mmCIF file of C-alpha atoms in Angstrom:
data_model
loop_
_atom_site.group_PDB
_atom_site.id
_atom_site.type_symbol
_atom_site.label_atom_id
_atom_site.label_comp_id
_atom_site.label_asym_id
_atom_site.label_seq_id
_atom_site.Cartn_x
_atom_site.Cartn_y
_atom_site.Cartn_z
ATOM 1 C CA GLN A 238 156.682 -136.013 -118.384
ATOM 2 C CA VAL A 239 157.149 -133.952 -115.247
ATOM 3 C CA GLN A 240 159.880 -131.431 -114.596
ATOM 4 C CA LEU A 241 160.931 -130.609 -111.037
ATOM 5 C CA VAL A 242 163.181 -127.730 -110.066
ATOM 6 C CA GLU A 243 164.404 -127.274 -106.492
ATOM 7 C CA SER A 244 165.667 -124.068 -104.933
ATOM 8 C CA GLY A 245 166.458 -122.642 -101.531
ATOM 9 C CA GLY A 246 169.486 -124.638 -100.451
ATOM 10 C CA ASP A 247 172.099 -122.700 -98.502
ATOM 11 C CA LEU A 248 174.651 -122.722 -95.697
ATOM 12 C CA VAL A 249 172.954 -122.273 -92.315
ATOM 13 C CA GLN A 250 174.093 -122.458 -88.720
ATOM 14 C CA PRO A 251 172.904 -125.204 -86.372
ATOM 15 C CA GLY A 252 169.533 -124.297 -84.922
ATOM 16 C CA GLY A 253 168.670 -122.195 -87.940
ATOM 17 C CA SER A 254 165.871 -122.464 -90.454
ATOM 18 C CA LEU A 255 165.602 -122.827 -94.206
ATOM 19 C CA ARG A 256 162.773 -123.256 -96.698
ATOM 20 C CA LEU A 257 163.180 -125.326 -99.832
ATOM 21 C CA SER A 258 160.916 -125.010 -102.859
ATOM 22 C CA CYS A 259 160.144 -127.430 -105.676
ATOM 23 C CA ALA A 260 158.430 -126.059 -108.755
ATOM 24 C CA ALA A 261 156.644 -128.674 -110.863
ATOM 25 C CA SER A 262 155.630 -128.436 -114.499
ATOM 26 C CA GLY A 263 154.417 -130.767 -117.228
ATOM 27 C CA SER A 264 151.897 -133.590 -116.727
ATOM 28 C CA ILE A 265 151.421 -133.055 -113.005
ATOM 29 C CA PHE A 266 147.650 -133.622 -112.906
ATOM 30 C CA SER A 267 147.910 -137.374 -112.231
ATOM 31 C CA LEU A 268 150.746 -137.353 -109.705
ATOM 32 C CA ALA A 269 149.922 -139.457 -106.634
ATOM 33 C CA PHE A 270 152.557 -137.902 -104.410
ATOM 34 C CA MET A 271 155.463 -135.497 -104.219
ATOM 35 C CA GLY A 272 158.228 -135.677 -101.705
ATOM 36 C CA TRP A 273 161.573 -134.529 -100.420
ATOM 37 C CA TYR A 274 164.542 -136.852 -100.269
ATOM 38 C CA ARG A 275 168.124 -136.274 -99.234
ATOM 39 C CA GLN A 276 171.511 -137.828 -99.746
ATOM 40 C CA ALA A 277 174.461 -137.138 -97.491
ATOM 41 C CA PRO A 278 178.035 -137.899 -98.597
ATOM 42 C CA GLY A 279 178.715 -141.613 -98.425
ATOM 43 C CA LYS A 280 175.105 -142.481 -97.603
ATOM 44 C CA GLN A 281 172.106 -143.725 -99.519
ATOM 45 C CA ARG A 282 169.350 -141.383 -100.566
ATOM 46 C CA GLU A 283 166.563 -141.349 -97.975
ATOM 47 C CA LEU A 284 162.981 -140.190 -97.825
ATOM 48 C CA VAL A 285 162.504 -137.042 -95.743
ATOM 49 C CA ALA A 286 158.815 -136.199 -96.207
ATOM 50 C CA ILE A 287 156.000 -136.790 -98.675
ATOM 51 C CA ILE A 288 152.659 -135.228 -99.420
ATOM 52 C CA THR A 289 149.988 -137.131 -101.312
ATOM 53 C CA SER A 290 147.559 -135.805 -103.875
ATOM 54 C CA GLY A 291 144.961 -135.835 -101.090
ATOM 55 C CA GLY A 292 147.129 -133.692 -98.853
ATOM 56 C CA ASN A 293 148.232 -136.399 -96.422
ATOM 57 C CA THR A 294 151.777 -136.111 -95.146
ATOM 58 C CA ASN A 295 154.398 -138.487 -93.825
ATOM 59 C CA TYR A 296 157.802 -137.782 -92.302
ATOM 60 C CA ALA A 297 160.996 -139.617 -91.499
ATOM 61 C CA ASP A 298 161.391 -140.044 -87.749
ATOM 62 C CA SER A 299 164.597 -138.003 -87.820
ATOM 63 C CA VAL A 300 162.772 -134.844 -88.969
ATOM 64 C CA LYS A 301 159.397 -135.144 -87.240
ATOM 65 C CA GLY A 302 158.574 -132.002 -85.309
ATOM 66 C CA ARG A 303 161.280 -130.003 -87.104
ATOM 67 C CA PHE A 304 160.366 -130.164 -90.802
ATOM 68 C CA THR A 305 157.046 -129.365 -92.443
ATOM 69 C CA ILE A 306 156.075 -130.278 -95.996
ATOM 70 C CA SER A 307 153.407 -128.256 -97.758
ATOM 71 C CA ARG A 308 152.233 -127.290 -101.223
ATOM 72 C CA ASP A 309 150.634 -124.444 -103.116
ATOM 73 C CA VAL A 310 148.419 -126.103 -105.715
ATOM 74 C CA ALA A 311 147.816 -122.854 -107.589
ATOM 75 C CA LYS A 312 151.559 -122.359 -108.013
ATOM 76 C CA ASN A 313 152.363 -126.054 -108.624
ATOM 77 C CA THR A 314 154.998 -125.714 -105.933
ATOM 78 C CA MET A 315 155.925 -127.858 -102.956
ATOM 79 C CA TYR A 316 157.847 -126.604 -99.939
ATOM 80 C CA LEU A 317 159.919 -127.997 -97.100
ATOM 81 C CA GLN A 318 160.195 -125.756 -94.066
ATOM 82 C CA MET A 319 163.173 -126.895 -92.028
ATOM 83 C CA ASN A 320 163.590 -125.633 -88.466
ATOM 84 C CA SER A 321 166.049 -126.467 -85.689
ATOM 85 C CA LEU A 322 168.536 -127.653 -88.268
ATOM 86 C CA LYS A 323 171.318 -129.978 -87.176
ATOM 87 C CA PRO A 324 174.687 -130.758 -88.787
ATOM 88 C CA GLU A 325 173.361 -134.226 -89.630
ATOM 89 C CA ASP A 326 170.745 -132.580 -91.867
ATOM 90 C CA THR A 327 173.553 -131.645 -94.252
ATOM 91 C CA ALA A 328 172.833 -133.255 -97.609
ATOM 92 C CA VAL A 329 171.730 -132.683 -101.155
ATOM 93 C CA TYR A 330 167.944 -132.409 -101.040
ATOM 94 C CA TYR A 331 165.965 -133.723 -103.972
ATOM 95 C CA CYS A 332 162.375 -133.268 -104.994
ATOM 96 C CA GLY A 333 160.687 -136.440 -106.241
ATOM 97 C CA ALA A 334 157.258 -137.348 -107.578
ATOM 98 C CA GLY A 335 155.368 -140.455 -108.622
ATOM 99 C CA ARG A 336 152.092 -141.770 -109.967
ATOM 100 C CA ASN A 337 151.599 -144.661 -107.532
ATOM 101 C CA SER A 338 151.958 -145.267 -103.806
ATOM 102 C CA ASP A 339 155.607 -146.282 -103.901
ATOM 103 C CA TRP A 340 156.919 -143.282 -102.020
ATOM 104 C CA TYR A 341 160.436 -144.698 -101.928
ATOM 105 C CA ARG A 342 160.744 -144.939 -105.713
ATOM 106 C CA PRO A 343 159.658 -141.711 -107.355
ATOM 107 C CA ILE A 344 159.840 -141.767 -111.128
ATOM 108 C CA TYR A 345 160.564 -138.078 -111.499
ATOM 109 C CA TRP A 346 163.465 -136.278 -109.857
ATOM 110 C CA GLY A 347 164.786 -132.766 -109.613
ATOM 111 C CA GLN A 348 168.460 -131.886 -109.873
ATOM 112 C CA GLY A 349 168.940 -131.343 -106.126
ATOM 113 C CA THR A 350 169.849 -128.414 -103.908
ATOM 114 C CA GLN A 351 172.645 -128.393 -101.331
ATOM 115 C CA VAL A 352 171.854 -127.787 -97.675
ATOM 116 C CA THR A 353 174.832 -127.384 -95.361
ATOM 117 C CA VAL A 354 174.387 -126.986 -91.610
ATOM 118 C CA SER A 355 177.586 -125.813 -90.019
ATOM 119 C CA SER A 356 178.944 -123.163 -87.694
#
């Protein structure tokens, strides 16, 4: 089992920045990827960014150039640096992880952290 705990969500003005963290614990040694996902009210959950066990990254087109995913292996923590935030980035952000290459269907989920972009 893997436990994921997100933190860092907040209310921020448009154009602002925020950094989310996801602390992982448990049987994390065989994870193939970890990623950030988000779900806005009335919409389906969508993939935001992923990082593979080899360090490769992939981003949704809507966040390319604004968001950066990274990890600290020693701390078992993944981050999402979000810059130039827009109101449409408002959502609950979830940390997910999996043991195969199906980035869109993680088997482990965190509880989510709310990000609100508003003036």
